[in-house]
Amino acid sequence: MISVQELDFNQQVEYDRLKSTTKIGAIVTFTGLVRDINEGQGVSDLALEHYPGMTEKCLQDIVQQAQQRWNIIDFTIIHRVGQLTISDQIVFVGIASQHRGDAFAACEFIMDYLKTQAPFWKKETMANGETKWVDAREHDQHALTKWQS
Amino acid sequence: MISVQELDFNQQVEYDRLKSTTKIGAIVTFTGLVRDINEGQGVSDLALEHYPGMTEKCLQDIVQQAQQRWNIIDFTIIHRVGQLTISDQIVFVGIASQHRGDAFAACEFIMDYLKTQAPFWKKETMANGETKWVDAREHDQHALTKWQS
Amino acid sequence: MIKVLFFAKLSEQLGVRELQVDAKNAEDTKQLFTHLLNHKTEWASILTSQPCLKAVNQAMVANDVPLKDGDEVAYFPPVTGG
Amino acid sequence: MIKVLFFAKLSEQLGVRELQVDAKNAEDTKQLFTHLLNHKTEWASILTSQPCLKAVNQAMVANDVPLKDGDEVAYFPPVTGG
């Protein structure tokens, strides 16, 4: 399941949905939250813009790549857009597999590619009221190298 | 938090506990479940034995190693013992960090070491009523090599 | 016509989110980009002063590719979701 | 005395979970193991026919180590939790 939505999501609901068959031996979930500090500056709010249409296609494509590499029984990707604030949930990726190795790798792979390829953009509002588009991190590009061997 | 317990645990409760400060940007959880098939045989029940005292020390030691390698804001390890059945939750490892790389690595590291070093033993009851101690998997030993560079 | 979209900081700076460009001014993404550089006085400096990714029909492309009437081309900064 | 513990399949096969061994028969884990091999007729074959890990005072040890009165030594199969 892939969803781009303004609404918040619930960890238990998503976990239960992934835990749907008795073949599943491992569930890995990742949740991304709005931190209060980014690059050393106090953040108060976050606006998330995306490219409707392309976003869903891009996430589907990333999942297909993961499915070609690992044994995935079920998956969920939820990414929120719109106005968020400190400690809000931004993104959820959950993978259900027979074995833990597949679940860990697929979950991290999807997050690493989502971070560098899915068309979302964050705009932060600082504690002092200034707004600033978040810069892409070199580190996120670098994280892809571990999947390219 | 480290707990070895007969009682079941709740994903939402554990997740909420990890999400306790606004510094946290990433939460990774792993949950291990009783699968209905192990090594091709239908499993109906599972008994988990452990070495009280050593188990807790061993898990504490694994967490300390993870803390030396990665930035961990909070962690939870829960491992159940006693009688379990199909689809029951066996183990939970949750990591809260500022960044996702630390959370993924620490969570998988802890599971890989738990699997090969923590003194738990599984005994399966098959659909036909036969019982069998589960054999250690070569594959689990091999999983450690990725942490030894 | 070619439908051209801008996102995030780029759309804020250009002051526009969507634009229609005659397909004869956009036989490929290279020609389209040159056309956009000349669209308004300040556009050349905005579009060339920062990293700018492009997607054709909602798939990112690294190099220049041919375009045809009805295509959708988007320009945006490096992504920062997740 | 040395407190000796067995777990899982090993304890099932030996028919015992705990045993006290006089410290003078167990100056180190090697001597203790030899003592256990001779504890009952079938113990030698049980203890040598399968992989058997050991922990001294609740920490796994790979090689033989010295023992002293009051130590706790455990023998068990490779672990299978998680």
mmCIF file with all atom_site columns, N, CA and C in Angstrom, chain D residues 6-46:
data_model
loop_
_atom_site.group_PDB
_atom_site.id
_atom_site.type_symbol
_atom_site.label_atom_id
_atom_site.label_alt_id
_atom_site.label_comp_id
_atom_site.label_asym_id
_atom_site.label_entity_id
_atom_site.label_seq_id
_atom_site.pdbx_PDB_ins_code
_atom_site.Cartn_x
_atom_site.Cartn_y
_atom_site.Cartn_z
_atom_site.occupancy
_atom_site.B_iso_or_equiv
_atom_site.pdbx_formal_charge
_atom_site.auth_seq_id
_atom_site.auth_comp_id
_atom_site.auth_asym_id
_atom_site.auth_atom_id
_atom_site.pdbx_PDB_model_num
ATOM 1   N N  . PHE D 1 6  ? 22.760 -26.938 32.785 1.00 0.00 ? 6  PHE D N  1
ATOM 2   C CA . PHE D 1 6  ? 22.554 -27.377 31.395 1.00 0.00 ? 6  PHE D CA 1
ATOM 3   C C  . PHE D 1 6  ? 21.235 -26.816 30.890 1.00 0.00 ? 6  PHE D C  1
ATOM 4   N N  . PHE D 1 7  ? 21.192 -26.470 29.599 1.00 0.00 ? 7  PHE D N  1
ATOM 5   C CA . PHE D 1 7  ? 19.964 -25.888 29.045 1.00 0.00 ? 7  PHE D CA 1
ATOM 6   C C  . PHE D 1 7  ? 19.501 -26.613 27.790 1.00 0.00 ? 7  PHE D C  1
ATOM 7   N N  . ALA D 1 8  ? 18.238 -26.456 27.523 1.00 0.00 ? 8  ALA D N  1
ATOM 8   C CA . ALA D 1 8  ? 17.602 -26.864 26.262 1.00 0.00 ? 8  ALA D CA 1
ATOM 9   C C  . ALA D 1 8  ? 17.814 -28.352 25.989 1.00 0.00 ? 8  ALA D C  1
ATOM 10  N N  . LYS D 1 9  ? 18.125 -28.696 24.742 1.00 0.00 ? 9  LYS D N  1
ATOM 11  C CA . LYS D 1 9  ? 18.264 -30.098 24.333 1.00 0.00 ? 9  LYS D CA 1
ATOM 12  C C  . LYS D 1 9  ? 19.257 -30.838 25.225 1.00 0.00 ? 9  LYS D C  1
ATOM 13  N N  . LEU D 1 10 ? 20.342 -30.145 25.590 1.00 0.00 ? 10 LEU D N  1
ATOM 14  C CA . LEU D 1 10 ? 21.395 -30.782 26.388 1.00 0.00 ? 10 LEU D CA 1
ATOM 15  C C  . LEU D 1 10 ? 20.851 -31.210 27.752 1.00 0.00 ? 10 LEU D C  1
ATOM 16  N N  . SER D 1 11 ? 20.107 -30.351 28.391 1.00 0.00 ? 11 SER D N  1
ATOM 17  C CA . SER D 1 11 ? 19.562 -30.701 29.708 1.00 0.00 ? 11 SER D CA 1
ATOM 18  C C  . SER D 1 11 ? 18.530 -31.819 29.590 1.00 0.00 ? 11 SER D C  1
ATOM 19  N N  . GLU D 1 12 ? 17.786 -31.808 28.484 1.00 0.00 ? 12 GLU D N  1
ATOM 20  C CA . GLU D 1 12 ? 16.804 -32.873 28.247 1.00 0.00 ? 12 GLU D CA 1
ATOM 21  C C  . GLU D 1 12 ? 17.497 -34.226 28.088 1.00 0.00 ? 12 GLU D C  1
ATOM 22  N N  . GLN D 1 13 ? 18.572 -34.236 27.308 1.00 0.00 ? 13 GLN D N  1
ATOM 23  C CA . GLN D 1 13 ? 19.274 -35.496 27.039 1.00 0.00 ? 13 GLN D CA 1
ATOM 24  C C  . GLN D 1 13 ? 20.005 -36.027 28.272 1.00 0.00 ? 13 GLN D C  1
ATOM 25  N N  . LEU D 1 14 ? 20.607 -35.110 29.028 1.00 0.00 ? 14 LEU D N  1
ATOM 26  C CA . LEU D 1 14 ? 21.350 -35.535 30.228 1.00 0.00 ? 14 LEU D CA 1
ATOM 27  C C  . LEU D 1 14 ? 20.383 -35.847 31.375 1.00 0.00 ? 14 LEU D C  1
ATOM 28  N N  . GLY D 1 15 ? 19.175 -35.333 31.285 1.00 0.00 ? 15 GLY D N  1
ATOM 29  C CA . GLY D 1 15 ? 18.177 -35.592 32.326 1.00 0.00 ? 15 GLY D CA 1
ATOM 30  C C  . GLY D 1 15 ? 18.417 -34.782 33.595 1.00 0.00 ? 15 GLY D C  1
ATOM 31  N N  . VAL D 1 16 ? 19.164 -33.700 33.495 1.00 0.00 ? 16 VAL D N  1
ATOM 32  C CA . VAL D 1 16 ? 19.447 -32.869 34.665 1.00 0.00 ? 16 VAL D CA 1
ATOM 33  C C  . VAL D 1 16 ? 19.621 -31.414 34.232 1.00 0.00 ? 16 VAL D C  1
ATOM 34  N N  . ARG D 1 17 ? 19.203 -30.488 35.074 1.00 0.00 ? 17 ARG D N  1
ATOM 35  C CA . ARG D 1 17 ? 19.340 -29.066 34.749 1.00 0.00 ? 17 ARG D CA 1
ATOM 36  C C  . ARG D 1 17 ? 20.457 -28.423 35.554 1.00 0.00 ? 17 ARG D C  1
ATOM 37  N N  . GLU D 1 18 ? 20.740 -29.001 36.716 1.00 0.00 ? 18 GLU D N  1
ATOM 38  C CA . GLU D 1 18 ? 21.723 -28.371 37.595 1.00 0.00 ? 18 GLU D CA 1
ATOM 39  C C  . GLU D 1 18 ? 22.480 -29.445 38.366 1.00 0.00 ? 18 GLU D C  1
ATOM 40  N N  . LEU D 1 19 ? 23.743 -29.132 38.681 1.00 0.00 ? 19 LEU D N  1
ATOM 41  C CA . LEU D 1 19 ? 24.630 -30.115 39.295 1.00 0.00 ? 19 LEU D CA 1
ATOM 42  C C  . LEU D 1 19 ? 25.670 -29.348 40.107 1.00 0.00 ? 19 LEU D C  1
ATOM 43  N N  . GLN D 1 20 ? 26.072 -29.868 41.250 1.00 0.00 ? 20 GLN D N  1
ATOM 44  C CA . GLN D 1 20 ? 27.174 -29.261 42.010 1.00 0.00 ? 20 GLN D CA 1
ATOM 45  C C  . GLN D 1 20 ? 28.412 -30.145 41.842 1.00 0.00 ? 20 GLN D C  1
ATOM 46  N N  . VAL D 1 21 ? 29.518 -29.549 41.499 1.00 0.00 ? 21 VAL D N  1
ATOM 47  C CA . VAL D 1 21 ? 30.771 -30.308 41.336 1.00 0.00 ? 21 VAL D CA 1
ATOM 48  C C  . VAL D 1 21 ? 31.808 -29.733 42.301 1.00 0.00 ? 21 VAL D C  1
ATOM 49  N N  . ASP D 1 22 ? 32.484 -30.623 43.020 1.00 0.00 ? 22 ASP D N  1
ATOM 50  C CA . ASP D 1 22 ? 33.515 -30.192 43.963 1.00 0.00 ? 22 ASP D CA 1
ATOM 51  C C  . ASP D 1 22 ? 34.586 -29.390 43.217 1.00 0.00 ? 22 ASP D C  1
ATOM 52  N N  . ALA D 1 23 ? 34.933 -28.219 43.743 1.00 0.00 ? 23 ALA D N  1
ATOM 53  C CA . ALA D 1 23 ? 35.883 -27.343 43.052 1.00 0.00 ? 23 ALA D CA 1
ATOM 54  C C  . ALA D 1 23 ? 37.226 -28.016 42.819 1.00 0.00 ? 23 ALA D C  1
ATOM 55  N N  . LYS D 1 24 ? 37.569 -29.021 43.645 1.00 0.00 ? 24 LYS D N  1
ATOM 56  C CA . LYS D 1 24 ? 38.877 -29.666 43.428 1.00 0.00 ? 24 LYS D CA 1
ATOM 57  C C  . LYS D 1 24 ? 38.861 -30.584 42.193 1.00 0.00 ? 24 LYS D C  1
ATOM 58  N N  . ASN D 1 25 ? 37.666 -30.886 41.684 1.00 0.00 ? 25 ASN D N  1
ATOM 59  C CA . ASN D 1 25 ? 37.548 -31.626 40.412 1.00 0.00 ? 25 ASN D CA 1
ATOM 60  C C  . ASN D 1 25 ? 37.367 -30.690 39.224 1.00 0.00 ? 25 ASN D C  1
ATOM 61  N N  . ALA D 1 26 ? 37.541 -29.393 39.482 1.00 0.00 ? 26 ALA D N  1
ATOM 62  C CA . ALA D 1 26 ? 37.256 -28.417 38.422 1.00 0.00 ? 26 ALA D CA 1
ATOM 63  C C  . ALA D 1 26 ? 38.144 -27.191 38.587 1.00 0.00 ? 26 ALA D C  1
ATOM 64  N N  . GLU D 1 27 ? 39.435 -27.401 38.448 1.00 0.00 ? 27 GLU D N  1
ATOM 65  C CA . GLU D 1 27 ? 40.353 -26.258 38.558 1.00 0.00 ? 27 GLU D CA 1
ATOM 66  C C  . GLU D 1 27 ? 40.243 -25.339 37.353 1.00 0.00 ? 27 GLU D C  1
ATOM 67  N N  . ASP D 1 28 ? 39.824 -25.911 36.255 1.00 0.00 ? 28 ASP D N  1
ATOM 68  C CA . ASP D 1 28 ? 39.505 -25.092 35.082 1.00 0.00 ? 28 ASP D CA 1
ATOM 69  C C  . ASP D 1 28 ? 38.385 -25.789 34.314 1.00 0.00 ? 28 ASP D C  1
ATOM 70  N N  . THR D 1 29 ? 37.897 -25.108 33.259 1.00 0.00 ? 29 THR D N  1
ATOM 71  C CA . THR D 1 29 ? 36.742 -25.665 32.533 1.00 0.00 ? 29 THR D CA 1
ATOM 72  C C  . THR D 1 29 ? 37.100 -26.969 31.826 1.00 0.00 ? 29 THR D C  1
ATOM 73  N N  . LYS D 1 30 ? 38.368 -27.126 31.486 1.00 0.00 ? 30 LYS D N  1
ATOM 74  C CA . LYS D 1 30 ? 38.779 -28.359 30.815 1.00 0.00 ? 30 LYS D CA 1
ATOM 75  C C  . LYS D 1 30 ? 38.643 -29.553 31.767 1.00 0.00 ? 30 LYS D C  1
ATOM 76  N N  . GLN D 1 31 ? 39.133 -29.379 32.997 1.00 0.00 ? 31 GLN D N  1
ATOM 77  C CA . GLN D 1 31 ? 39.037 -30.448 33.995 1.00 0.00 ? 31 GLN D CA 1
ATOM 78  C C  . GLN D 1 31 ? 37.572 -30.728 34.348 1.00 0.00 ? 31 GLN D C  1
ATOM 79  N N  . LEU D 1 32 ? 36.780 -29.658 34.450 1.00 0.00 ? 32 LEU D N  1
ATOM 80  C CA . LEU D 1 32 ? 35.356 -29.831 34.749 1.00 0.00 ? 32 LEU D CA 1
ATOM 81  C C  . LEU D 1 32 ? 34.670 -30.660 33.665 1.00 0.00 ? 32 LEU D C  1
ATOM 82  N N  . PHE D 1 33 ? 34.995 -30.345 32.416 1.00 0.00 ? 33 PHE D N  1
ATOM 83  C CA . PHE D 1 33 ? 34.350 -31.049 31.295 1.00 0.00 ? 33 PHE D CA 1
ATOM 84  C C  . PHE D 1 33 ? 34.726 -32.543 31.316 1.00 0.00 ? 33 PHE D C  1
ATOM 85  N N  . THR D 1 34 ? 35.975 -32.827 31.575 1.00 0.00 ? 34 THR D N  1
ATOM 86  C CA . THR D 1 34 ? 36.426 -34.232 31.674 1.00 0.00 ? 34 THR D CA 1
ATOM 87  C C  . THR D 1 34 ? 35.673 -34.939 32.801 1.00 0.00 ? 34 THR D C  1
ATOM 88  N N  . HIS D 1 35 ? 35.514 -34.234 33.918 1.00 0.00 ? 35 HIS D N  1
ATOM 89  C CA . HIS D 1 35 ? 34.762 -34.778 35.041 1.00 0.00 ? 35 HIS D CA 1
ATOM 90  C C  . HIS D 1 35 ? 33.320 -35.109 34.616 1.00 0.00 ? 35 HIS D C  1
ATOM 91  N N  . LEU D 1 36 ? 32.711 -34.214 33.848 1.00 0.00 ? 36 LEU D N  1
ATOM 92  C CA . LEU D 1 36 ? 31.321 -34.426 33.425 1.00 0.00 ? 36 LEU D CA 1
ATOM 93  C C  . LEU D 1 36 ? 31.202 -35.592 32.438 1.00 0.00 ? 36 LEU D C  1
ATOM 94  N N  . LEU D 1 37 ? 32.205 -35.732 31.582 1.00 0.00 ? 37 LEU D N  1
ATOM 95  C CA . LEU D 1 37 ? 32.188 -36.837 30.607 1.00 0.00 ? 37 LEU D CA 1
ATOM 96  C C  . LEU D 1 37 ? 32.081 -38.186 31.320 1.00 0.00 ? 37 LEU D C  1
ATOM 97  N N  . ASN D 1 38 ? 32.633 -38.260 32.536 1.00 0.00 ? 38 ASN D N  1
ATOM 98  C CA . ASN D 1 38 ? 32.639 -39.519 33.288 1.00 0.00 ? 38 ASN D CA 1
ATOM 99  C C  . ASN D 1 38 ? 31.547 -39.593 34.360 1.00 0.00 ? 38 ASN D C  1
ATOM 100 N N  . HIS D 1 39 ? 30.667 -38.581 34.372 1.00 0.00 ? 39 HIS D N  1
ATOM 101 C CA . HIS D 1 39 ? 29.659 -38.508 35.427 1.00 0.00 ? 39 HIS D CA 1
ATOM 102 C C  . HIS D 1 39 ? 28.673 -39.673 35.345 1.00 0.00 ? 39 HIS D C  1
ATOM 103 N N  . LYS D 1 40 ? 28.207 -40.000 34.153 1.00 0.00 ? 40 LYS D N  1
ATOM 104 C CA . LYS D 1 40 ? 27.346 -41.178 33.947 1.00 0.00 ? 40 LYS D CA 1
ATOM 105 C C  . LYS D 1 40 ? 27.733 -41.811 32.615 1.00 0.00 ? 40 LYS D C  1
ATOM 106 N N  . THR D 1 41 ? 27.377 -43.064 32.469 1.00 0.00 ? 41 THR D N  1
ATOM 107 C CA . THR D 1 41 ? 27.802 -43.822 31.285 1.00 0.00 ? 41 THR D CA 1
ATOM 108 C C  . THR D 1 41 ? 27.571 -43.069 29.979 1.00 0.00 ? 41 THR D C  1
ATOM 109 N N  . GLU D 1 42 ? 26.335 -42.565 29.795 1.00 0.00 ? 42 GLU D N  1
ATOM 110 C CA . GLU D 1 42 ? 25.995 -42.004 28.479 1.00 0.00 ? 42 GLU D CA 1
ATOM 111 C C  . GLU D 1 42 ? 26.424 -40.547 28.289 1.00 0.00 ? 42 GLU D C  1
ATOM 112 N N  . TRP D 1 43 ? 26.946 -39.912 29.331 1.00 0.00 ? 43 TRP D N  1
ATOM 113 C CA . TRP D 1 43 ? 27.253 -38.479 29.222 1.00 0.00 ? 43 TRP D CA 1
ATOM 114 C C  . TRP D 1 43 ? 28.344 -38.150 28.204 1.00 0.00 ? 43 TRP D C  1
ATOM 115 N N  . ALA D 1 44 ? 29.347 -39.000 28.112 1.00 0.00 ? 44 ALA D N  1
ATOM 116 C CA . ALA D 1 44 ? 30.443 -38.725 27.174 1.00 0.00 ? 44 ALA D CA 1
ATOM 117 C C  . ALA D 1 44 ? 29.908 -38.617 25.748 1.00 0.00 ? 44 ALA D C  1
ATOM 118 N N  . SER D 1 45 ? 29.054 -39.574 25.360 1.00 0.00 ? 45 SER D N  1
ATOM 119 C CA . SER D 1 45 ? 28.561 -39.538 23.985 1.00 0.00 ? 45 SER D CA 1
ATOM 120 C C  . SER D 1 45 ? 27.609 -38.354 23.770 1.00 0.00 ? 45 SER D C  1
ATOM 121 N N  . ILE D 1 46 ? 26.803 -38.039 24.773 1.00 0.00 ? 46 ILE D N  1
ATOM 122 C CA . ILE D 1 46 ? 25.890 -36.894 24.629 1.00 0.00 ? 46 ILE D CA 1
ATOM 123 C C  . ILE D 1 46 ? 26.677 -35.579 24.498 1.00 0.00 ? 46 ILE D C  1
#
